[in-house]
mmCIF file with all atom_site columns, C-alpha atoms in Angstrom:
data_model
loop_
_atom_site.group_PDB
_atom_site.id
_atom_site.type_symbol
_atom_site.label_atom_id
_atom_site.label_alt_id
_atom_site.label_comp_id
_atom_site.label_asym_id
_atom_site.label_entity_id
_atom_site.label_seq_id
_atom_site.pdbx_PDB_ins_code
_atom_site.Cartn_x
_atom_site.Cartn_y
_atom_site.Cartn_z
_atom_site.occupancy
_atom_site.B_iso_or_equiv
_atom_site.pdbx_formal_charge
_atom_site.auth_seq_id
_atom_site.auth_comp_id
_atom_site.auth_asym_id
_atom_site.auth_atom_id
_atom_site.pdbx_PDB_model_num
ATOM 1   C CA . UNK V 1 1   ? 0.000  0.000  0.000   1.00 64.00 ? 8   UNK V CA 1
ATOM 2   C CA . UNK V 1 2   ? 3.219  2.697  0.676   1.00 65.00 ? 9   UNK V CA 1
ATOM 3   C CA . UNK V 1 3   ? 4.425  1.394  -2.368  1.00 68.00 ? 10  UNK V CA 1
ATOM 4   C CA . UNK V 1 4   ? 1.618  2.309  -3.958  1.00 65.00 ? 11  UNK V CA 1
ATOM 5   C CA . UNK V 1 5   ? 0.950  5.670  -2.129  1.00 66.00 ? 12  UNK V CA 1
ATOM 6   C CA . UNK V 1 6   ? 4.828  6.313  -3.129  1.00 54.00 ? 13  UNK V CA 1
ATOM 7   C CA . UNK V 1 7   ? 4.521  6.245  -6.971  1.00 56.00 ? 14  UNK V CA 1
ATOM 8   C CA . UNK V 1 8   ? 1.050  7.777  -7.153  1.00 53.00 ? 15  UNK V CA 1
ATOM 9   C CA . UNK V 1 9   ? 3.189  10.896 -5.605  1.00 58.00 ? 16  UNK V CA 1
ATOM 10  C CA . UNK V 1 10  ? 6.027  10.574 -7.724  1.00 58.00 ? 17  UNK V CA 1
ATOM 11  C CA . UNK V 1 11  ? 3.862  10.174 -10.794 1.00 56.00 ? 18  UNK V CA 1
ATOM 12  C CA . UNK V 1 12  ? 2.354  13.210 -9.324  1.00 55.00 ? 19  UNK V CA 1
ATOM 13  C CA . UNK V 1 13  ? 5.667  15.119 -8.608  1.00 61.00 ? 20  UNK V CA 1
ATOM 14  C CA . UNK V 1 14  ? 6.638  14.399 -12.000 1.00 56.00 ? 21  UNK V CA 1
ATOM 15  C CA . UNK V 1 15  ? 3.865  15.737 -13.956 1.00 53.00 ? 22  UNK V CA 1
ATOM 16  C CA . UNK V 1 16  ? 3.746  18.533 -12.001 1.00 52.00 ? 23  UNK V CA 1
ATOM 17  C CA . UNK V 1 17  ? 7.598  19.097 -12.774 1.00 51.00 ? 24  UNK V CA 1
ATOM 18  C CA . UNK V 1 18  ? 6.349  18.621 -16.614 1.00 51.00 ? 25  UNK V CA 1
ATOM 19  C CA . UNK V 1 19  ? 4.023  21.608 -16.536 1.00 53.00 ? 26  UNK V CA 1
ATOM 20  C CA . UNK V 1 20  ? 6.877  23.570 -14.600 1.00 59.00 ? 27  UNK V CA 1
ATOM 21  C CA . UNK V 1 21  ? 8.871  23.051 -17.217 1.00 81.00 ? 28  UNK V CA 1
ATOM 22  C CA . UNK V 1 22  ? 6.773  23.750 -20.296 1.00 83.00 ? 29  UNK V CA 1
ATOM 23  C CA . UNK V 1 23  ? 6.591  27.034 -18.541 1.00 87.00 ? 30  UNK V CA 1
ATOM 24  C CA . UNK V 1 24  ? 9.779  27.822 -18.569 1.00 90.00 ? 31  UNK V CA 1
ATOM 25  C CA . UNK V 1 25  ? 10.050 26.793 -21.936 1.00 89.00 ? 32  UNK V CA 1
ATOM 26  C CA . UNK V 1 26  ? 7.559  29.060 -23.073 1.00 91.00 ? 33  UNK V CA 1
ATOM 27  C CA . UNK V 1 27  ? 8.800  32.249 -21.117 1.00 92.00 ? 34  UNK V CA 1
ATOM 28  C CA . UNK V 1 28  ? 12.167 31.297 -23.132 1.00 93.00 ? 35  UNK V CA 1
ATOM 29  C CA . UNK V 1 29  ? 10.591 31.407 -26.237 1.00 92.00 ? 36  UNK V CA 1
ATOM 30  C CA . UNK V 1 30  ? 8.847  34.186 -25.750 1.00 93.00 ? 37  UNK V CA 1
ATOM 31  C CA . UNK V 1 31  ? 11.830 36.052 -24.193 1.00 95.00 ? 38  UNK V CA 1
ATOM 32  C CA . UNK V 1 32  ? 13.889 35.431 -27.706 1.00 94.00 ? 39  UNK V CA 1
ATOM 33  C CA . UNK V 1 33  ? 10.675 36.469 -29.531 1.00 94.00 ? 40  UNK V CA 1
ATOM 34  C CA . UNK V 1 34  ? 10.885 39.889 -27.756 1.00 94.00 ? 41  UNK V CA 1
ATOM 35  C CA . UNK V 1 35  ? 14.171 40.120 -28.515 1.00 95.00 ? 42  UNK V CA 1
ATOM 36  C CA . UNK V 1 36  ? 13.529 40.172 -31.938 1.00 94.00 ? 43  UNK V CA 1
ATOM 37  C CA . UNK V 1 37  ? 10.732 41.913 -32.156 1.00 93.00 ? 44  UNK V CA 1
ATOM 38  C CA . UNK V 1 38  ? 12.453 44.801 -30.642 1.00 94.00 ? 45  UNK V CA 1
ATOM 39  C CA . UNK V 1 39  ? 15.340 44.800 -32.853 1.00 94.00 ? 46  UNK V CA 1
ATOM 40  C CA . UNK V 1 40  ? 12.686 45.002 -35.948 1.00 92.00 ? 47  UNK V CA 1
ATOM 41  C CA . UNK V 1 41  ? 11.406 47.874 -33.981 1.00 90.00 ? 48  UNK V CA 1
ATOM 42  C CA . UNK V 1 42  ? 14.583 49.611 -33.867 1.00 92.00 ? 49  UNK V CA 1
ATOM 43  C CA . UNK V 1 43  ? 15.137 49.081 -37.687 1.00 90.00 ? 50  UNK V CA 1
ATOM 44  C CA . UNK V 1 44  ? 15.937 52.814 -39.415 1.00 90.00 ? 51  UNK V CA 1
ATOM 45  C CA . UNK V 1 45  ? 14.490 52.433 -43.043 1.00 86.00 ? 52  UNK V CA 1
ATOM 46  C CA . UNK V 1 46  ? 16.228 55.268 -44.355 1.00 81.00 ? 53  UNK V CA 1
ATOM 47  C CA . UNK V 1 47  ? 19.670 56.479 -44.820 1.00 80.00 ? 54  UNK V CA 1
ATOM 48  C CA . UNK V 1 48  ? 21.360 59.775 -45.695 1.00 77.00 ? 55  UNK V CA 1
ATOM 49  C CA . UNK V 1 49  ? 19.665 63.073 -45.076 1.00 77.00 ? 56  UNK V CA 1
ATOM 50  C CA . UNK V 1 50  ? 17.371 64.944 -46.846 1.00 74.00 ? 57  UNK V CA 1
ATOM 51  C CA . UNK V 1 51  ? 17.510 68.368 -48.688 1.00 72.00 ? 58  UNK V CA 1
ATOM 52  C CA . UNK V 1 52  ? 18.027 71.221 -46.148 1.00 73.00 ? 59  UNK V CA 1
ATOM 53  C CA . UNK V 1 53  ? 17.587 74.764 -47.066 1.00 69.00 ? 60  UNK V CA 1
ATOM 54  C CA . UNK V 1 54  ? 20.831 76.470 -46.878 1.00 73.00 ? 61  UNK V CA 1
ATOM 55  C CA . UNK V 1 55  ? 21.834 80.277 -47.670 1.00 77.00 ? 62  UNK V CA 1
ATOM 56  C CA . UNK V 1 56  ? 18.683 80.163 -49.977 1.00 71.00 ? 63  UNK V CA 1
ATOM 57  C CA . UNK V 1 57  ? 19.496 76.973 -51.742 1.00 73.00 ? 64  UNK V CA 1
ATOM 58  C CA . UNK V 1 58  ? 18.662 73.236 -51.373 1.00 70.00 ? 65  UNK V CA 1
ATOM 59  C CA . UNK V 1 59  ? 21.545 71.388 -50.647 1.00 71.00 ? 66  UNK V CA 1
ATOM 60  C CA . UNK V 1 60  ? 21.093 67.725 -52.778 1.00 76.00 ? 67  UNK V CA 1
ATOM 61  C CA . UNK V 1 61  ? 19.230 64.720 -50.821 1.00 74.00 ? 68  UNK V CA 1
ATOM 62  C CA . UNK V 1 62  ? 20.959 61.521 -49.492 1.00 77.00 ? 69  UNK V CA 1
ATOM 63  C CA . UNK V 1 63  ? 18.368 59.749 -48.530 1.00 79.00 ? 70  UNK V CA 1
ATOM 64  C CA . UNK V 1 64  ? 17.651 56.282 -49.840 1.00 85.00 ? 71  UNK V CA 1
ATOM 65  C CA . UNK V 1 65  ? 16.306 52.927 -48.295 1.00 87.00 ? 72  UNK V CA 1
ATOM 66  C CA . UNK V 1 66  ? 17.954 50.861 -45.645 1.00 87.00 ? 73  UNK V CA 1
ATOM 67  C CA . UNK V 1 67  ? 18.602 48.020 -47.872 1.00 92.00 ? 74  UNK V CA 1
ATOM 68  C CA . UNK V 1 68  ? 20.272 46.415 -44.565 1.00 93.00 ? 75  UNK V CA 1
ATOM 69  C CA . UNK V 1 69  ? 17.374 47.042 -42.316 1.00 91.00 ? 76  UNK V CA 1
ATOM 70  C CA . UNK V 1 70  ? 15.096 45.479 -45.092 1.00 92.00 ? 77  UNK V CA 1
ATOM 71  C CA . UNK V 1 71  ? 17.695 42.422 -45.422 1.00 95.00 ? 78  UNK V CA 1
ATOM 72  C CA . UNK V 1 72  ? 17.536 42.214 -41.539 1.00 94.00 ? 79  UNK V CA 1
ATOM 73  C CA . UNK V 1 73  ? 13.769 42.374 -40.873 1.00 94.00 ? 80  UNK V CA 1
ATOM 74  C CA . UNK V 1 74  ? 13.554 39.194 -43.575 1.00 94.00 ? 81  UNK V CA 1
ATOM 75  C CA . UNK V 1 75  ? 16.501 37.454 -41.575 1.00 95.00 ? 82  UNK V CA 1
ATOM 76  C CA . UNK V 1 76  ? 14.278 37.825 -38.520 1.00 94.00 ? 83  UNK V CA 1
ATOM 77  C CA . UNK V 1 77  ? 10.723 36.696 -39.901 1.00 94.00 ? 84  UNK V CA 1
ATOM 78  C CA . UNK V 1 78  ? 11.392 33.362 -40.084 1.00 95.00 ? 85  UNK V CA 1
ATOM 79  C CA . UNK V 1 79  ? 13.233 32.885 -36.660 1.00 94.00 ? 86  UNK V CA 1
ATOM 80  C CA . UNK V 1 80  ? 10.280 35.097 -35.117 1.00 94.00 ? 87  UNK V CA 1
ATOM 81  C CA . UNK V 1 81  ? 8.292  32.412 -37.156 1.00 94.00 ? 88  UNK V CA 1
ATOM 82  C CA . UNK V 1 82  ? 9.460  29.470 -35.558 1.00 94.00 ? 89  UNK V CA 1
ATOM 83  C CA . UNK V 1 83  ? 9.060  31.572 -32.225 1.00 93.00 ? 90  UNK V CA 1
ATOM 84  C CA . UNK V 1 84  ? 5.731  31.984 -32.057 1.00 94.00 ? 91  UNK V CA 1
ATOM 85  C CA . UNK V 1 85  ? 4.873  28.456 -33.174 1.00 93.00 ? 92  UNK V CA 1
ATOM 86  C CA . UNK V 1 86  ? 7.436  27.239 -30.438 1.00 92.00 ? 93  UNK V CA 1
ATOM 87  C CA . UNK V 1 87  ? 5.137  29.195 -27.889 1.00 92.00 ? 94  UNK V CA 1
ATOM 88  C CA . UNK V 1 88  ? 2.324  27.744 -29.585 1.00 92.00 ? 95  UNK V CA 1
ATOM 89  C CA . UNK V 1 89  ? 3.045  24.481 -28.833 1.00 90.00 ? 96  UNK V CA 1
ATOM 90  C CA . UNK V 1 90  ? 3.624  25.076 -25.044 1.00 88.00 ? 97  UNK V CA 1
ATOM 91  C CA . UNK V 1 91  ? 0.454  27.529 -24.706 1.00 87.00 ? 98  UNK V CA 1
ATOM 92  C CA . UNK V 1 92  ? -1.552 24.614 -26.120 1.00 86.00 ? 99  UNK V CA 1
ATOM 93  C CA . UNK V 1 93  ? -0.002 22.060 -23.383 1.00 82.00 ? 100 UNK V CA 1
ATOM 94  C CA . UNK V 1 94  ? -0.292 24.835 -20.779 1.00 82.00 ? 101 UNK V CA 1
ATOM 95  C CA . UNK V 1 95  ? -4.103 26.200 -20.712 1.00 80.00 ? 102 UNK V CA 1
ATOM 96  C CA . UNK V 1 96  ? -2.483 29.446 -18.326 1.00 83.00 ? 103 UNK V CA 1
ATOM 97  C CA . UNK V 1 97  ? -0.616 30.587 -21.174 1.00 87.00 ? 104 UNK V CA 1
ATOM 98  C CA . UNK V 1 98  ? -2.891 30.685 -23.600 1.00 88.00 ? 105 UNK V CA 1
ATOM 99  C CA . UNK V 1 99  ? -4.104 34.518 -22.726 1.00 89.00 ? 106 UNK V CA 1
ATOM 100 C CA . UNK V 1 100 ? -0.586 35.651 -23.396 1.00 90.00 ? 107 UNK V CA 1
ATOM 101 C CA . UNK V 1 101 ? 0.066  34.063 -26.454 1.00 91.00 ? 108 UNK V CA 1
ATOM 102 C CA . UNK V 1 102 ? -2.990 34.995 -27.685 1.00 92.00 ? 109 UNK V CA 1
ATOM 103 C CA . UNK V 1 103 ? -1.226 38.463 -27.017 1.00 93.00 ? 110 UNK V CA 1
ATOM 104 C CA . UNK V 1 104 ? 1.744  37.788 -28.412 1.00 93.00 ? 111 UNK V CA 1
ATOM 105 C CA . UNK V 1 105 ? 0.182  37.013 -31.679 1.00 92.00 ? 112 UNK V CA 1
ATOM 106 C CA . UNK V 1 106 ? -1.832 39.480 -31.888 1.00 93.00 ? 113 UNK V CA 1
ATOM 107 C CA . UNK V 1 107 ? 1.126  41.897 -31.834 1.00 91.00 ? 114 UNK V CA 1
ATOM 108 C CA . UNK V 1 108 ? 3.058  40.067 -34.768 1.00 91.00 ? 115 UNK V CA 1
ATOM 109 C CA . UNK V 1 109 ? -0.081 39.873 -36.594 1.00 92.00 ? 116 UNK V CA 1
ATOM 110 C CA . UNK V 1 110 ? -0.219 43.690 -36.773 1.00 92.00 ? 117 UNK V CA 1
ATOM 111 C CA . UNK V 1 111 ? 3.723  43.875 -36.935 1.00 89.00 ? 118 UNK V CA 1
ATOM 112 C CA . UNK V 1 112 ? 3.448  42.604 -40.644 1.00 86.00 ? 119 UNK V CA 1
ATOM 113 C CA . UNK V 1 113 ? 0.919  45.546 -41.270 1.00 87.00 ? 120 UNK V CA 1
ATOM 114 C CA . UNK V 1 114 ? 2.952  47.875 -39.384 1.00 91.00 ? 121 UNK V CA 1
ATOM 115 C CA . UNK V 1 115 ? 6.130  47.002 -41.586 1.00 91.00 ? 122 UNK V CA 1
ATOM 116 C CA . UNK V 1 116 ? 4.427  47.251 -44.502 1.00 90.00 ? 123 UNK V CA 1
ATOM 117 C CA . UNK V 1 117 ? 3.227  51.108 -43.568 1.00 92.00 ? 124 UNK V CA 1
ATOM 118 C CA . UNK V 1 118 ? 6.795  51.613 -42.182 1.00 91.00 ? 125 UNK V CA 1
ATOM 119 C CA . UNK V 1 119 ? 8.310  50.589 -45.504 1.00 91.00 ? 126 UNK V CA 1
ATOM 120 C CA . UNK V 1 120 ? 5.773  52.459 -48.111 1.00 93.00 ? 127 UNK V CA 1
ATOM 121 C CA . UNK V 1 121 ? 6.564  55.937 -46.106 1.00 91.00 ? 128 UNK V CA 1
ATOM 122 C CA . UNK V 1 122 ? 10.106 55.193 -46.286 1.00 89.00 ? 129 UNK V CA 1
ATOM 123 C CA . UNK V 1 123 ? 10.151 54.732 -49.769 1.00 91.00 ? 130 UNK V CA 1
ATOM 124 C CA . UNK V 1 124 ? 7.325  57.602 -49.804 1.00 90.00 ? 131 UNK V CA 1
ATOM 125 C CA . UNK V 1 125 ? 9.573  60.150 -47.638 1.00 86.00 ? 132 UNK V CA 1
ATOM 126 C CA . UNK V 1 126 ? 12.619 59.216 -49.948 1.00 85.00 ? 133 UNK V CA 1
ATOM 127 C CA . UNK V 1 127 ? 11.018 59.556 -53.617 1.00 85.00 ? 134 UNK V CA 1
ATOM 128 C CA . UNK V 1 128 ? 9.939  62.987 -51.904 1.00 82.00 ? 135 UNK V CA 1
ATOM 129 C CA . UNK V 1 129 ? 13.430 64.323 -51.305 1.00 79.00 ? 136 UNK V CA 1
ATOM 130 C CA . UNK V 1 130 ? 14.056 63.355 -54.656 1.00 76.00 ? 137 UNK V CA 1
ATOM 131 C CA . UNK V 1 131 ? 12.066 66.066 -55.923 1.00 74.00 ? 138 UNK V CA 1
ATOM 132 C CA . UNK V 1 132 ? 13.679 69.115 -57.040 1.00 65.00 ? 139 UNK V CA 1
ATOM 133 C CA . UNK V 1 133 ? 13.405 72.233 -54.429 1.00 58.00 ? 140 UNK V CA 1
ATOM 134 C CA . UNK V 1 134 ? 13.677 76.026 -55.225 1.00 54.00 ? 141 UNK V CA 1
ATOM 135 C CA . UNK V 1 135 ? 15.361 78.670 -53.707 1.00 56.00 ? 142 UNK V CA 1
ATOM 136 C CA . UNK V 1 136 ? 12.851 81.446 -52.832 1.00 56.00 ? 143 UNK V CA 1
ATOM 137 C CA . UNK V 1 137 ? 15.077 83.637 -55.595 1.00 60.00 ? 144 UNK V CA 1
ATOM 138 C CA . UNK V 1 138 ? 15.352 81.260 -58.002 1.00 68.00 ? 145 UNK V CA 1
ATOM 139 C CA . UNK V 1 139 ? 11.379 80.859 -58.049 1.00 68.00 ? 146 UNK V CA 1
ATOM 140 C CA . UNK V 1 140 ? 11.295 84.647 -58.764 1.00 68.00 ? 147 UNK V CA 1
ATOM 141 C CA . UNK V 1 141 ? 13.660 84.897 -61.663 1.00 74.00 ? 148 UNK V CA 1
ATOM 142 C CA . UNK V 1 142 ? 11.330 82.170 -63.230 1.00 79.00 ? 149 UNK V CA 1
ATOM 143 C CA . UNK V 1 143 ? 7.994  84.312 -62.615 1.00 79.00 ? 150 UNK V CA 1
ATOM 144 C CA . UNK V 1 144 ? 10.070 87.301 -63.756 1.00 81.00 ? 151 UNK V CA 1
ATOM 145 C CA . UNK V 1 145 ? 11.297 85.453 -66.589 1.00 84.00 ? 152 UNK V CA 1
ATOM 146 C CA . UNK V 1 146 ? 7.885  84.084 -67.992 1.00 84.00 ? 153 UNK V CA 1
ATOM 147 C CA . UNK V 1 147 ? 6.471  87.554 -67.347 1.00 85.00 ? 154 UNK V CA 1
ATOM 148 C CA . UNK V 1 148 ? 9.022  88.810 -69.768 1.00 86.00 ? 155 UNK V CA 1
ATOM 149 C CA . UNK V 1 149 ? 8.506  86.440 -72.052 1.00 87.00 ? 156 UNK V CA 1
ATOM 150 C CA . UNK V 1 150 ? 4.489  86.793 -71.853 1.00 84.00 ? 157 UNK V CA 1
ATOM 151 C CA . UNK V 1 151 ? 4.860  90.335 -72.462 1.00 84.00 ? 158 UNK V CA 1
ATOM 152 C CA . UNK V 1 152 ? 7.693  89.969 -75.078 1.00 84.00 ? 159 UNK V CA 1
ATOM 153 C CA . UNK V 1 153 ? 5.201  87.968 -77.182 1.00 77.00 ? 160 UNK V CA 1
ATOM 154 C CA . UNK V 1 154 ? 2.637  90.202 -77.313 1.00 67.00 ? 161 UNK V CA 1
#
């Protein structure tokens, strides 16, 4: 009968240890997850500086993409991938987790909408500093110039 009282317990002890474990597990995984996610976050999209008005002129835009950043962000996709199906996995065997990965997922769902915003202003803000600036006096001399030229041909 102690026999029997003694492996109930361990069986007990064991499982109980199990669940402990998938815990930790998880709060590893989800730990590295974070990780990542935060170094997407940090990701600068752009490089260079934009035109600046200087002395009356626009000095020339260096602002392109990160192609690095971009190149990162699809390094870390797939590890954040595996990630959040790791945590997956231990949410299912642990009902207590389930709230937070439910959180968790929710926030890389609208990650991948967030990049995608992040990356059409980028490319937005940097076709936009392409575009050729005036100096207040130069934009002058051109209405002064078509003036003359209006009135010339008449």
């Amino acid at each position: 009968m102690k026999s029997k009282i003694l492996l109930v317990m361990l069986v007990l002890i064991s499982l109980l240890a199990a669940g402990c474990n998938e815990e930790e597990k998880y709060n590893t995984a989800k730990n590295e997850y974070q990780q990542m996610r935060e170094e997407i976050s940090r990701l600068e999209l752009t490089t260079g500086e934009d035109r600046k008005l200087v002395n009356g002129k626009w000095t020339e835009s260096t602002l392109a993409i990160n192609e690095e950043a971009l190149k990162k962000h699809d390094e870390l996709v797939p590890k954040m991938d595996a990630k959040i199906a790791e945590m997956e996995k231990y949410a299912a065997a642990k009902t207590e987790l389930n709230n937070d990965f439910a959180r968790i997922k929710e926030d890389y769902r609208q990650h991948a909408g967030e990049w995608a915003s992040r990356v059409k202003q980028a490319e937005q803000k940097v076709a936009k500093s392409k575009v050729k600036h005036q100096s207040y006096a130069e934009e002058a001399q051109e209405r002064e110039q078509k003036m003359r030229d209006a009135a010339a041909s008449k």
